[in-house]
mmCIF file of C-alpha atoms and ligand atoms in Angstrom:
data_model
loop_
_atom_site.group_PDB
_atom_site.id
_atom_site.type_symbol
_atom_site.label_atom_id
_atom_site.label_comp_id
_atom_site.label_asym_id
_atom_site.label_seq_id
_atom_site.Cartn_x
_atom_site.Cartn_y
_atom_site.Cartn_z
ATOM 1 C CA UNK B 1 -31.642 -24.167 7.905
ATOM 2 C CA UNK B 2 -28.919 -22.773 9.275
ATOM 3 C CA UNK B 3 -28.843 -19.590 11.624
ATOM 4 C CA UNK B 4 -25.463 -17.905 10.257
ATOM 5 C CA UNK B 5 -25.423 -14.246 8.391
ATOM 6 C CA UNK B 6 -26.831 -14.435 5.558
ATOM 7 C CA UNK B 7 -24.745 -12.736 2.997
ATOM 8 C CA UNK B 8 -24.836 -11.542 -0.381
ATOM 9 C CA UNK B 9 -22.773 -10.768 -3.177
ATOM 10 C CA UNK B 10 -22.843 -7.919 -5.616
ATOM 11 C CA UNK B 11 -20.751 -7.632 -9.046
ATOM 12 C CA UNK B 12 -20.788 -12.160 -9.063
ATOM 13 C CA UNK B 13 -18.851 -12.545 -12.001
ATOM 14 C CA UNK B 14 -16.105 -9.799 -11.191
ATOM 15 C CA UNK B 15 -12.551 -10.804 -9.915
ATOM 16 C CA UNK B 16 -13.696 -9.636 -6.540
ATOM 17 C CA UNK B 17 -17.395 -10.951 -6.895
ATOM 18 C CA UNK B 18 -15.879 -14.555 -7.766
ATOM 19 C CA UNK B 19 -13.124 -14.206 -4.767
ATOM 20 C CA UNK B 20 -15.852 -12.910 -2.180
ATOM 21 C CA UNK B 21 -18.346 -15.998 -2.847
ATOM 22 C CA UNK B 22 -15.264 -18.610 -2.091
ATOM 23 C CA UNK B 23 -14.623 -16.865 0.519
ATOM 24 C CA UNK B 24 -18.040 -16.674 1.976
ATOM 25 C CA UNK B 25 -18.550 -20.357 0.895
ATOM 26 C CA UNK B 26 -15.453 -21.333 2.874
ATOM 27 C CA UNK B 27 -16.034 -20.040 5.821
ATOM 28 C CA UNK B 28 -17.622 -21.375 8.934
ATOM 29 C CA UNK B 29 -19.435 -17.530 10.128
ATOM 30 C CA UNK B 30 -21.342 -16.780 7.160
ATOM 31 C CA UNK B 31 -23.554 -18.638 4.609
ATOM 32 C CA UNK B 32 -23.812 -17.092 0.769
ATOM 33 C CA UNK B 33 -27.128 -16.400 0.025
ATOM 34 C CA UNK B 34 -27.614 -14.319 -2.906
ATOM 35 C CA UNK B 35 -25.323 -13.525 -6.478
ATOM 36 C CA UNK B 36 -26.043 -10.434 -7.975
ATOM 37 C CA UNK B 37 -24.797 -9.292 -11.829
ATOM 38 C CA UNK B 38 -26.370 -6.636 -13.922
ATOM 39 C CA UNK B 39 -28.872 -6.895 -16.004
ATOM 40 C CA UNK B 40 -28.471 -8.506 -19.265
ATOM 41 C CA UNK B 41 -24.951 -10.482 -17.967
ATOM 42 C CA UNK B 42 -25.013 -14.304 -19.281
ATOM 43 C CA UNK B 43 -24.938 -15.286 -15.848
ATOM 44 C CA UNK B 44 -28.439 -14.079 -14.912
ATOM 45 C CA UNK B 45 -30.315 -17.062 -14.009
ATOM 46 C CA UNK B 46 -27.656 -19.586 -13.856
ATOM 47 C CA UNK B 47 -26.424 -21.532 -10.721
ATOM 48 C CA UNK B 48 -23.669 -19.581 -8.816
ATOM 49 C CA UNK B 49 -21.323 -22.652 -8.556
ATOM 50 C CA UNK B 50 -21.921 -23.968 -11.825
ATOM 51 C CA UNK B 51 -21.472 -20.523 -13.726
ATOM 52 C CA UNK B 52 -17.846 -20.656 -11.379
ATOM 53 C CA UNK B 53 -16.880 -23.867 -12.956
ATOM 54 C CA UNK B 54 -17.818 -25.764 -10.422
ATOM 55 C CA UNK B 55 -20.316 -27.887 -8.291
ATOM 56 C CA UNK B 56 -24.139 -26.516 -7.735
ATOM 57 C CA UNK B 57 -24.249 -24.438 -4.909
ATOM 58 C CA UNK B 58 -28.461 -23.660 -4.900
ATOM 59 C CA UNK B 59 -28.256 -19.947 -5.525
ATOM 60 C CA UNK B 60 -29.193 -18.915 -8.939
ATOM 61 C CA UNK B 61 -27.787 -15.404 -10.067
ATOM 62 C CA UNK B 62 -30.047 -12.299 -10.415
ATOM 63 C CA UNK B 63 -30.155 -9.123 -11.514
ATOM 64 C CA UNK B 64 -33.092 -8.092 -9.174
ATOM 65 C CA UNK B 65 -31.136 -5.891 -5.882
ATOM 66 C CA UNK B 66 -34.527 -5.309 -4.405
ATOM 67 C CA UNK B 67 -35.712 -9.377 -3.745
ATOM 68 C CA UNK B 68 -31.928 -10.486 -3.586
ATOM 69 C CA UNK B 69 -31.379 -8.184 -0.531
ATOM 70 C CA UNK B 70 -34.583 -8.806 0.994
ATOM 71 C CA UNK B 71 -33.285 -11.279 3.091
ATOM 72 C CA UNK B 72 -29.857 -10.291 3.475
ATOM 73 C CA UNK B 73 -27.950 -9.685 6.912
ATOM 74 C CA UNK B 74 -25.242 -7.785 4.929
ATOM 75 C CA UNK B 75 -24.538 -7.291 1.000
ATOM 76 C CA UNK B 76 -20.606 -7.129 -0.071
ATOM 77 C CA UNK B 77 -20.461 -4.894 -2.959
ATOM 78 C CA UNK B 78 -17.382 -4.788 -5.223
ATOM 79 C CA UNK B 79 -19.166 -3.347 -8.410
ATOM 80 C CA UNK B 80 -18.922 0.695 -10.109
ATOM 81 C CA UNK B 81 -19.621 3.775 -8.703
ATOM 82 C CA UNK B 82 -23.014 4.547 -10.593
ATOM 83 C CA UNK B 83 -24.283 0.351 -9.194
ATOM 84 C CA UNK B 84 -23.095 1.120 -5.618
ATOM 85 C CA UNK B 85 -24.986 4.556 -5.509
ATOM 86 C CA UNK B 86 -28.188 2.647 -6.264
ATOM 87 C CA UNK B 87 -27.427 -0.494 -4.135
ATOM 88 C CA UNK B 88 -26.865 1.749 -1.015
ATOM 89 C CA UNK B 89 -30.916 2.972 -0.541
ATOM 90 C CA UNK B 90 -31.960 -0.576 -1.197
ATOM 91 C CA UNK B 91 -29.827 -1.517 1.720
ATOM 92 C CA UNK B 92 -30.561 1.106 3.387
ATOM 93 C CA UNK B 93 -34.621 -0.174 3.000
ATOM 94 C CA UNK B 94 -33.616 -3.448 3.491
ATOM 95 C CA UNK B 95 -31.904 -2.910 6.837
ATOM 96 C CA UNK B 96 -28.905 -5.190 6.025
ATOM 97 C CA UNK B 97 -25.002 -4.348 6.281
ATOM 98 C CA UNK B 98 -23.476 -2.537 2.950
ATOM 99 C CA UNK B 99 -19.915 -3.285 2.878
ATOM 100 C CA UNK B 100 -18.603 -0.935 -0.007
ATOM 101 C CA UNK B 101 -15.143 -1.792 -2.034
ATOM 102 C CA UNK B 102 -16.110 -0.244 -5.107
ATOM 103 C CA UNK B 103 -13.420 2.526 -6.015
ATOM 104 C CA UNK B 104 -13.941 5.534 -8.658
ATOM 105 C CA UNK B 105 -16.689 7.094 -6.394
ATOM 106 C CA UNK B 106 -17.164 10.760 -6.792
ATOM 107 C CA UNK B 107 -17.708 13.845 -3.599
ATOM 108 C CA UNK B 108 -21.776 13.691 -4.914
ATOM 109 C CA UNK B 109 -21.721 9.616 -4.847
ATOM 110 C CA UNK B 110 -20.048 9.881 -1.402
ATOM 111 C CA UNK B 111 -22.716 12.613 -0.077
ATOM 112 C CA UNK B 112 -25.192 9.888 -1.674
ATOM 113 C CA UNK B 113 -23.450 6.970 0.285
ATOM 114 C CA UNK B 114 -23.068 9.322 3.474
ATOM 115 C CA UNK B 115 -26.980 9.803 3.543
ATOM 116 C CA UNK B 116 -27.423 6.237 3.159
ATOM 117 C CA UNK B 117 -25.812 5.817 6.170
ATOM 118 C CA UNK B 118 -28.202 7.935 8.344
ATOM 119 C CA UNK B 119 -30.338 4.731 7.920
ATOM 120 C CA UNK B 120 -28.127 1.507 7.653
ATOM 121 C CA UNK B 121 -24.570 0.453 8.348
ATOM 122 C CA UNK B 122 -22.324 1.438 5.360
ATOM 123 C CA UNK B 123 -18.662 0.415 6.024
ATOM 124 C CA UNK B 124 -16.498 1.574 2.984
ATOM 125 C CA UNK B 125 -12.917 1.199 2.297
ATOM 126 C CA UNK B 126 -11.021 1.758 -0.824
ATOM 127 C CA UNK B 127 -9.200 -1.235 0.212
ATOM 128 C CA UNK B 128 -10.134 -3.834 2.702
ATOM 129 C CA UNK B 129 -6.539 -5.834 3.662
ATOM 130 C CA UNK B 130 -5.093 -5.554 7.063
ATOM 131 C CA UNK B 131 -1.619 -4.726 5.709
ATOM 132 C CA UNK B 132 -3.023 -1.440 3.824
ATOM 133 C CA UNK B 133 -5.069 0.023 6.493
ATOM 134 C CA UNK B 134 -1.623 -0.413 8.813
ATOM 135 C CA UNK B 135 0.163 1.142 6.324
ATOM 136 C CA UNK B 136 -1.947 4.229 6.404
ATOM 137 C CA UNK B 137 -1.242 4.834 10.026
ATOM 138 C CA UNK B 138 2.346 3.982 9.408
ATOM 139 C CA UNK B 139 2.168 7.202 6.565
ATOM 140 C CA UNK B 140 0.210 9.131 8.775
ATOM 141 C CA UNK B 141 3.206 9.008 11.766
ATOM 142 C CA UNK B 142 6.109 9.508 9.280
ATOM 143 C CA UNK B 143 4.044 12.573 7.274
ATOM 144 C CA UNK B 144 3.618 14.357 10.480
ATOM 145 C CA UNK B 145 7.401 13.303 12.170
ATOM 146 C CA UNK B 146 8.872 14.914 8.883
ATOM 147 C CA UNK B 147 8.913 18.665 7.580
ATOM 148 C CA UNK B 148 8.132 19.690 3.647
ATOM 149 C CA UNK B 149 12.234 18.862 2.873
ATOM 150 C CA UNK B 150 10.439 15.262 1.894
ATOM 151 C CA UNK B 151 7.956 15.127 -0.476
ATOM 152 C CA UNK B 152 5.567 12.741 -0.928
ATOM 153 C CA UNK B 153 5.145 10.877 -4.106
ATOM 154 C CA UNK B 154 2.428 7.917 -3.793
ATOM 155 C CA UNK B 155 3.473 5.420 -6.688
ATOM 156 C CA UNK B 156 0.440 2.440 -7.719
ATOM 157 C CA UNK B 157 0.893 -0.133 -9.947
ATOM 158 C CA UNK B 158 -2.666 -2.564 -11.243
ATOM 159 C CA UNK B 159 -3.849 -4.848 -13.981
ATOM 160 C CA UNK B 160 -4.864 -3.568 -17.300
ATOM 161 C CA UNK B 161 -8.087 -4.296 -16.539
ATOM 162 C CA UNK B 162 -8.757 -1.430 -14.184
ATOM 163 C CA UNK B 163 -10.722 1.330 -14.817
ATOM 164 C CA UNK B 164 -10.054 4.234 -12.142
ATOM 165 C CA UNK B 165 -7.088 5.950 -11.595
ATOM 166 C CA UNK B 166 -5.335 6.966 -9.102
ATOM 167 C CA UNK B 167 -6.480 3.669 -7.316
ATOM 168 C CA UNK B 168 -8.483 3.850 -3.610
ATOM 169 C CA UNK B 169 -5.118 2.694 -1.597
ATOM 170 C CA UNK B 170 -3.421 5.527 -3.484
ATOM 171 C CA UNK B 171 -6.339 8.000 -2.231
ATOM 172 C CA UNK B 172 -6.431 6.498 0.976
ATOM 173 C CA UNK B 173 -2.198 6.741 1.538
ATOM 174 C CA UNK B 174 -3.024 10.395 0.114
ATOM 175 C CA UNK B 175 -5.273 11.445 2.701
ATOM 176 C CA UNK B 176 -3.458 9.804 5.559
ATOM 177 C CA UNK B 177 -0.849 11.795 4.322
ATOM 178 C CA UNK B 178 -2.247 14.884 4.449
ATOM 179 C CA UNK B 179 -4.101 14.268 7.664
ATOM 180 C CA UNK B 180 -0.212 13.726 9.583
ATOM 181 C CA UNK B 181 0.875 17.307 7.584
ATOM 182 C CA UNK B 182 -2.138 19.065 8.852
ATOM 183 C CA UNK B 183 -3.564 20.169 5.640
ATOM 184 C CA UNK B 184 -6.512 19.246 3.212
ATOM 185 C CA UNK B 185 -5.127 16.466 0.501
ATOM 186 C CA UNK B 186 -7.254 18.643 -1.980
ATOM 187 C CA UNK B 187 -4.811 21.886 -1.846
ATOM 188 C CA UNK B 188 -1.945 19.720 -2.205
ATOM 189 C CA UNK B 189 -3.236 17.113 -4.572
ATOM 190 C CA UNK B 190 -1.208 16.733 -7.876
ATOM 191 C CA UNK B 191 -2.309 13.987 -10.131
ATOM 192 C CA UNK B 192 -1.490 13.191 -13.768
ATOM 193 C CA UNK B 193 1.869 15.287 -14.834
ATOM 194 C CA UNK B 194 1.993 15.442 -18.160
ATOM 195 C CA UNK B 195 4.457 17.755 -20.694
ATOM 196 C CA UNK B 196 6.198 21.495 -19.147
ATOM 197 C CA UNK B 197 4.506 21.014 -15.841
ATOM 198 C CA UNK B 198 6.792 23.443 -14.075
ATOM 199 C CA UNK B 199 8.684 22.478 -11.129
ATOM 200 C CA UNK B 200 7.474 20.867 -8.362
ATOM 201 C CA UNK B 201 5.408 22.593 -5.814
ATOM 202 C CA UNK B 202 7.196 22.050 -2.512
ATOM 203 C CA UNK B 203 5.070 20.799 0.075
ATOM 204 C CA UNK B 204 2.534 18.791 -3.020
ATOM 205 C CA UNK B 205 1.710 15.338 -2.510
ATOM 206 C CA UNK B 206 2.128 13.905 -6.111
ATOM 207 C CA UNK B 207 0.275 10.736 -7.693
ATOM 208 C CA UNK B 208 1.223 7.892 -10.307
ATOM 209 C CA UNK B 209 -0.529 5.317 -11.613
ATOM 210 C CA UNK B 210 1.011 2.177 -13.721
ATOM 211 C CA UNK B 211 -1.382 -0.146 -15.505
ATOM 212 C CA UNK B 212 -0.060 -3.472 -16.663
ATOM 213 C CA UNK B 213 -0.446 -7.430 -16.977
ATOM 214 C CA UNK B 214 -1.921 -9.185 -13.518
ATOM 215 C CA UNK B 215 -0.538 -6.906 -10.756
ATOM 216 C CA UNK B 216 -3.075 -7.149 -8.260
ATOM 217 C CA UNK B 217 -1.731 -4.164 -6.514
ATOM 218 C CA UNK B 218 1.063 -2.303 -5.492
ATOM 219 C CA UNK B 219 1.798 1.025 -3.259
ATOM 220 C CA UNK B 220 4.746 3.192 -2.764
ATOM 221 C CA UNK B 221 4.651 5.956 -0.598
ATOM 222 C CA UNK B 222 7.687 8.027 -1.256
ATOM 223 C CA UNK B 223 9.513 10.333 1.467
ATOM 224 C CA UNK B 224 12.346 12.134 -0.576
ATOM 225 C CA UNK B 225 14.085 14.719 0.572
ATOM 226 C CA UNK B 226 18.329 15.614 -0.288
ATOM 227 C CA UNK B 227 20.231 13.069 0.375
ATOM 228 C CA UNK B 228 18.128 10.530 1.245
ATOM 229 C CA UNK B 229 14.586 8.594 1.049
ATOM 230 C CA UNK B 230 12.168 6.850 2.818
ATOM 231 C CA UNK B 231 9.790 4.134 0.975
ATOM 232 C CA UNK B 232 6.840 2.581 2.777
ATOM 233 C CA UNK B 233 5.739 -0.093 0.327
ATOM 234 C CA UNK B 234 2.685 -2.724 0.062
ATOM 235 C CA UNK B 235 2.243 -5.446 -1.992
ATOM 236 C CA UNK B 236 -1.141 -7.058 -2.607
ATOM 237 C CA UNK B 237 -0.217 -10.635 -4.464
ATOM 238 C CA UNK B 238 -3.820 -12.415 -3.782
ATOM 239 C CA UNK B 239 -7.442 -11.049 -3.967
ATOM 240 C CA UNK B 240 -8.415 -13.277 -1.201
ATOM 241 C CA UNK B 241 -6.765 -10.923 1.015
ATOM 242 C CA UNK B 242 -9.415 -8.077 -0.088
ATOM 243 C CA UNK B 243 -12.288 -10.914 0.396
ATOM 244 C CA UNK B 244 -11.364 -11.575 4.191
ATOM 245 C CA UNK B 245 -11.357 -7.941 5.064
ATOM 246 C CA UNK B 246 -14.524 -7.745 3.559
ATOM 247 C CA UNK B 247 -16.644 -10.612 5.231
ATOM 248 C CA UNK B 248 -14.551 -9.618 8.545
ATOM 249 C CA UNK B 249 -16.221 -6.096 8.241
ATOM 250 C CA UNK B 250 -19.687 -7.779 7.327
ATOM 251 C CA UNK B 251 -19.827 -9.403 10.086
ATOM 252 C CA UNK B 252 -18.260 -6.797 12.127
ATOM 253 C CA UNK B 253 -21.384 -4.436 11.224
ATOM 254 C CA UNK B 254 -24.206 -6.920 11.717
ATOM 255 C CA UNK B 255 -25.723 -5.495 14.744
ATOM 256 C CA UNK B 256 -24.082 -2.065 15.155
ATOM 257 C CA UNK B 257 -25.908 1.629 15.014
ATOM 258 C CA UNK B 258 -26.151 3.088 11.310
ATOM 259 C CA UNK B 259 -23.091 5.563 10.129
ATOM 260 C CA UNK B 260 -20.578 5.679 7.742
ATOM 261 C CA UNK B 261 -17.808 3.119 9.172
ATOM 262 C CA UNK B 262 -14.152 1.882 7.908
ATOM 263 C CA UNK B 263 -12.090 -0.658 7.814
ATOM 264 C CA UNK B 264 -10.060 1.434 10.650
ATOM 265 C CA UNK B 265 -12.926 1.071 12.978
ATOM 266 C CA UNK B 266 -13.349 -2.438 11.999
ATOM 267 C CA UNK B 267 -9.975 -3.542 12.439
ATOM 268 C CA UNK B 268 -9.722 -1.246 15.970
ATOM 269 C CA UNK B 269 -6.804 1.077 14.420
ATOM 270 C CA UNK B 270 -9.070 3.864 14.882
ATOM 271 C CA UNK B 271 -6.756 6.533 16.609
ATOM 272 C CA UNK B 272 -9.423 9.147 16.489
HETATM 273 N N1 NAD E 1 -11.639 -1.996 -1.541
HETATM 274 C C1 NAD E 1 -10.870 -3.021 -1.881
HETATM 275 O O1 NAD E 1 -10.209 -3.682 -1.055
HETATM 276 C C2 NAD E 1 -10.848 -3.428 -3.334
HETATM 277 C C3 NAD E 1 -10.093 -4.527 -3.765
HETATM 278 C C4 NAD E 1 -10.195 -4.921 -5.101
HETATM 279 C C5 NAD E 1 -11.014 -4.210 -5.970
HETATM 280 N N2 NAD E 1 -11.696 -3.136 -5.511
HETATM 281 C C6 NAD E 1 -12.626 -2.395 -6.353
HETATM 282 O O2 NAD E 1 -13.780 -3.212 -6.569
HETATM 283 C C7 NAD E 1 -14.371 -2.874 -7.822
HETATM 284 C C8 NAD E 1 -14.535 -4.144 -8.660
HETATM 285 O O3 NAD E 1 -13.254 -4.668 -8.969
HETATM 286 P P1 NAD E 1 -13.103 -6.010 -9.847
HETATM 287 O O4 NAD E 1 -11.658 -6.137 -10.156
HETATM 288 O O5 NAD E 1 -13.827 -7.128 -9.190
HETATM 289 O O6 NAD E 1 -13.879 -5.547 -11.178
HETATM 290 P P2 NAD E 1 -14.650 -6.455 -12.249
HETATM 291 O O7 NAD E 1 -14.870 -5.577 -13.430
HETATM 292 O O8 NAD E 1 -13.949 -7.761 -12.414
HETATM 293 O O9 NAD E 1 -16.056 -6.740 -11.522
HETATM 294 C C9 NAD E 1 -17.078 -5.812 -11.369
HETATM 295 C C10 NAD E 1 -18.383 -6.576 -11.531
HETATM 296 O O10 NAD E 1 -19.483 -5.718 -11.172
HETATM 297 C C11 NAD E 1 -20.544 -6.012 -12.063
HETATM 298 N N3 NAD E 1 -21.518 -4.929 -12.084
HETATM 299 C C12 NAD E 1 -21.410 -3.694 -12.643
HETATM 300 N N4 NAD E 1 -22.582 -3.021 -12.513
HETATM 301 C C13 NAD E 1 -23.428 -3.846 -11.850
HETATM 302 C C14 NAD E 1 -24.794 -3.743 -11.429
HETATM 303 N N5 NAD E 1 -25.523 -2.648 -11.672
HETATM 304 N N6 NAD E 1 -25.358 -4.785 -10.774
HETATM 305 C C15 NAD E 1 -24.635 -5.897 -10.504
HETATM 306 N N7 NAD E 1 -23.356 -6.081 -10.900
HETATM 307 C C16 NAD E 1 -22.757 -5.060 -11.562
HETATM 308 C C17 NAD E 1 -19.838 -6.216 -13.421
HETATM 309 O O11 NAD E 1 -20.673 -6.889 -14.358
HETATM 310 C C18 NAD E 1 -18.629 -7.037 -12.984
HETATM 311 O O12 NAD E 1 -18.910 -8.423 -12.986
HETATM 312 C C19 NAD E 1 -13.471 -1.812 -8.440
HETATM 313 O O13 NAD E 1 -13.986 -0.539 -8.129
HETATM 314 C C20 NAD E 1 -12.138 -2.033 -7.712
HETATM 315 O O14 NAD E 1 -11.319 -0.903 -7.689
HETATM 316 C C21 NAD E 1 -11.622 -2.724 -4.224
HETATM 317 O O1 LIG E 2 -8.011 -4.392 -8.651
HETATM 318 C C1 LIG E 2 -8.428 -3.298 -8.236
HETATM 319 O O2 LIG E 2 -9.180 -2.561 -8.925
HETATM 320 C C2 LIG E 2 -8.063 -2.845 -6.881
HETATM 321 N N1 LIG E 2 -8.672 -1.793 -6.418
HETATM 322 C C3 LIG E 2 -8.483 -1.214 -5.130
HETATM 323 C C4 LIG E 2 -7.935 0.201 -5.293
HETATM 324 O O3 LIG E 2 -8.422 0.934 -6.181
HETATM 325 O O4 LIG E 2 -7.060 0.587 -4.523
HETATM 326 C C5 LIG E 2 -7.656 -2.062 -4.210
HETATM 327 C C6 LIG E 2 -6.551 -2.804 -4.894
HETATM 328 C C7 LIG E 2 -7.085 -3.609 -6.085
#
């Protein structure tokens, strides 16, 4: 039996589910130890590997959160807002790490997630990579070296499949945004222009979302003013970059005092 983390994974069948268990399985700091799907998915019951597509890998898929995380060290969770709510006071019972990538959540599932966190590690991003969280520090200096002249347009393009718009990253460039202009991204937030809309507000931070095909995901954030533009631009082509930052933050929390983390603090970019 071996003594490395014990992880499991939330949302198995997903894009990110199925990404997160390779990841897990590849790696030599963490063992997978428990698949997760709701109740009622075809995969419920099956091997892990097998329902993959490939070999046995001794964990059979449940849809039980309580006895899957008894165990756990930490539980990835890549799921829906309404799942993460509820996974977040059984990991909270359980003790173990809740690494949240799950996007879409409202303020009240936040305040839900926040109280969580009084009693167990939460570390939430809306998205895990390296290159994103950067990227937010990067907007963060340029917001606050430039005046209102430039406004800021945050452009995202994803699949078809997703559900949520504007995306996390999109939120998260938002905010970092707002934070270098000194003001709160909710008085400046404009999202989903649509027919005489006026002009625009000078000093708004503006959202767009494109859905299409396979893009895994894309961010613009757009510094216009007359005469000339500034785009700071990140291109996700590969989940498995997601799935790293994820098991790096698992790992990163195993151990630590319960609160409401980031991948900032993870990846030591915390400025604060
Ligand atoms: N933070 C990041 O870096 C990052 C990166 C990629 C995706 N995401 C987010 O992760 C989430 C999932 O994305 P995806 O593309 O994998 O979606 P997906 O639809 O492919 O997968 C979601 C999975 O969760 C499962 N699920 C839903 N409710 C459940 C429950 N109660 N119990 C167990 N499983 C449940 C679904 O059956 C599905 O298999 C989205 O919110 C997405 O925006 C975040
Ligand atoms: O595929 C998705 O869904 C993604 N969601 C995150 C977001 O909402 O920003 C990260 C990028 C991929």
């Amino acid at each position: 039996m071996s003594d490395l983390p014990g992880i499991v994974v939330t949302g198995a069948s997903g894009r990110m589910g199925q990404m997160l268990m390779r990841t897990i399985s590849d790696s030599p700091r963490a063992r997978l130890i428990g698949a997760l799907e709701r109740p009622g998915h075809d995969w419920i019951g099956q091997d892990v590997g097998v329902a993959m597509g490939g070999a046995e890998l001794g964990i059979k898929v449940t849809d039980d959160p309580l006895e899957a995380f008894a165990s756990a060290q930490a539980v990835i969770d890549f799921t829906a807002p309404a799942a993460t709510v509820e996974f977040a006071t059984i990991t909270a019972q359980a003790r173990c790490v809740h690494v949240i990538g799950t996007t879409g959540l409202s303020d009240s599932d936040i305040k839900k997630l926040d109280a969580a966190a009084r009693h167990a590690v939460i570390v939430r991003a809306g998205n895990m990579s390296l290159g994103v969280n950067l990227l937010t520090q990067l907007t963060k200096r340029v917001a606050a070296a430039l005046d209102e002249d430039f406004d800021i347009e945050v452009i995202e393009a994803h699949h078809n499949q997703k559900v949520d718009a504007p995306s996390g990253t999109a939120l998260m460039l938002g905010e970092a945004a707002a934070e270098g202009r000194g003001v709160s991204l909710d008085n400046v937030s404009d999202r989903g222009r649509d027919g005489i809309t006026g002009k625009r507000e000078r000093g708004h931070i503006g959202f767009s979302a494109i859905r299409g095909g396979d893009i895994v995901g894309e961010h613009d954030v757009l510094f216009a003013a007359p005469g000339e533009r500034i785009v700071l631009r990140h291109l996700a082509t590969d989940r498995g970059i997601f799935a790293r930052g994820a098991l790096k933050a698992a790992l990163w929390g195993i151990g630590r005092k319960p609160g409401a983390y980031d991948m900032l603090d993870v990846l030591g970019l915390n400025e604060n």
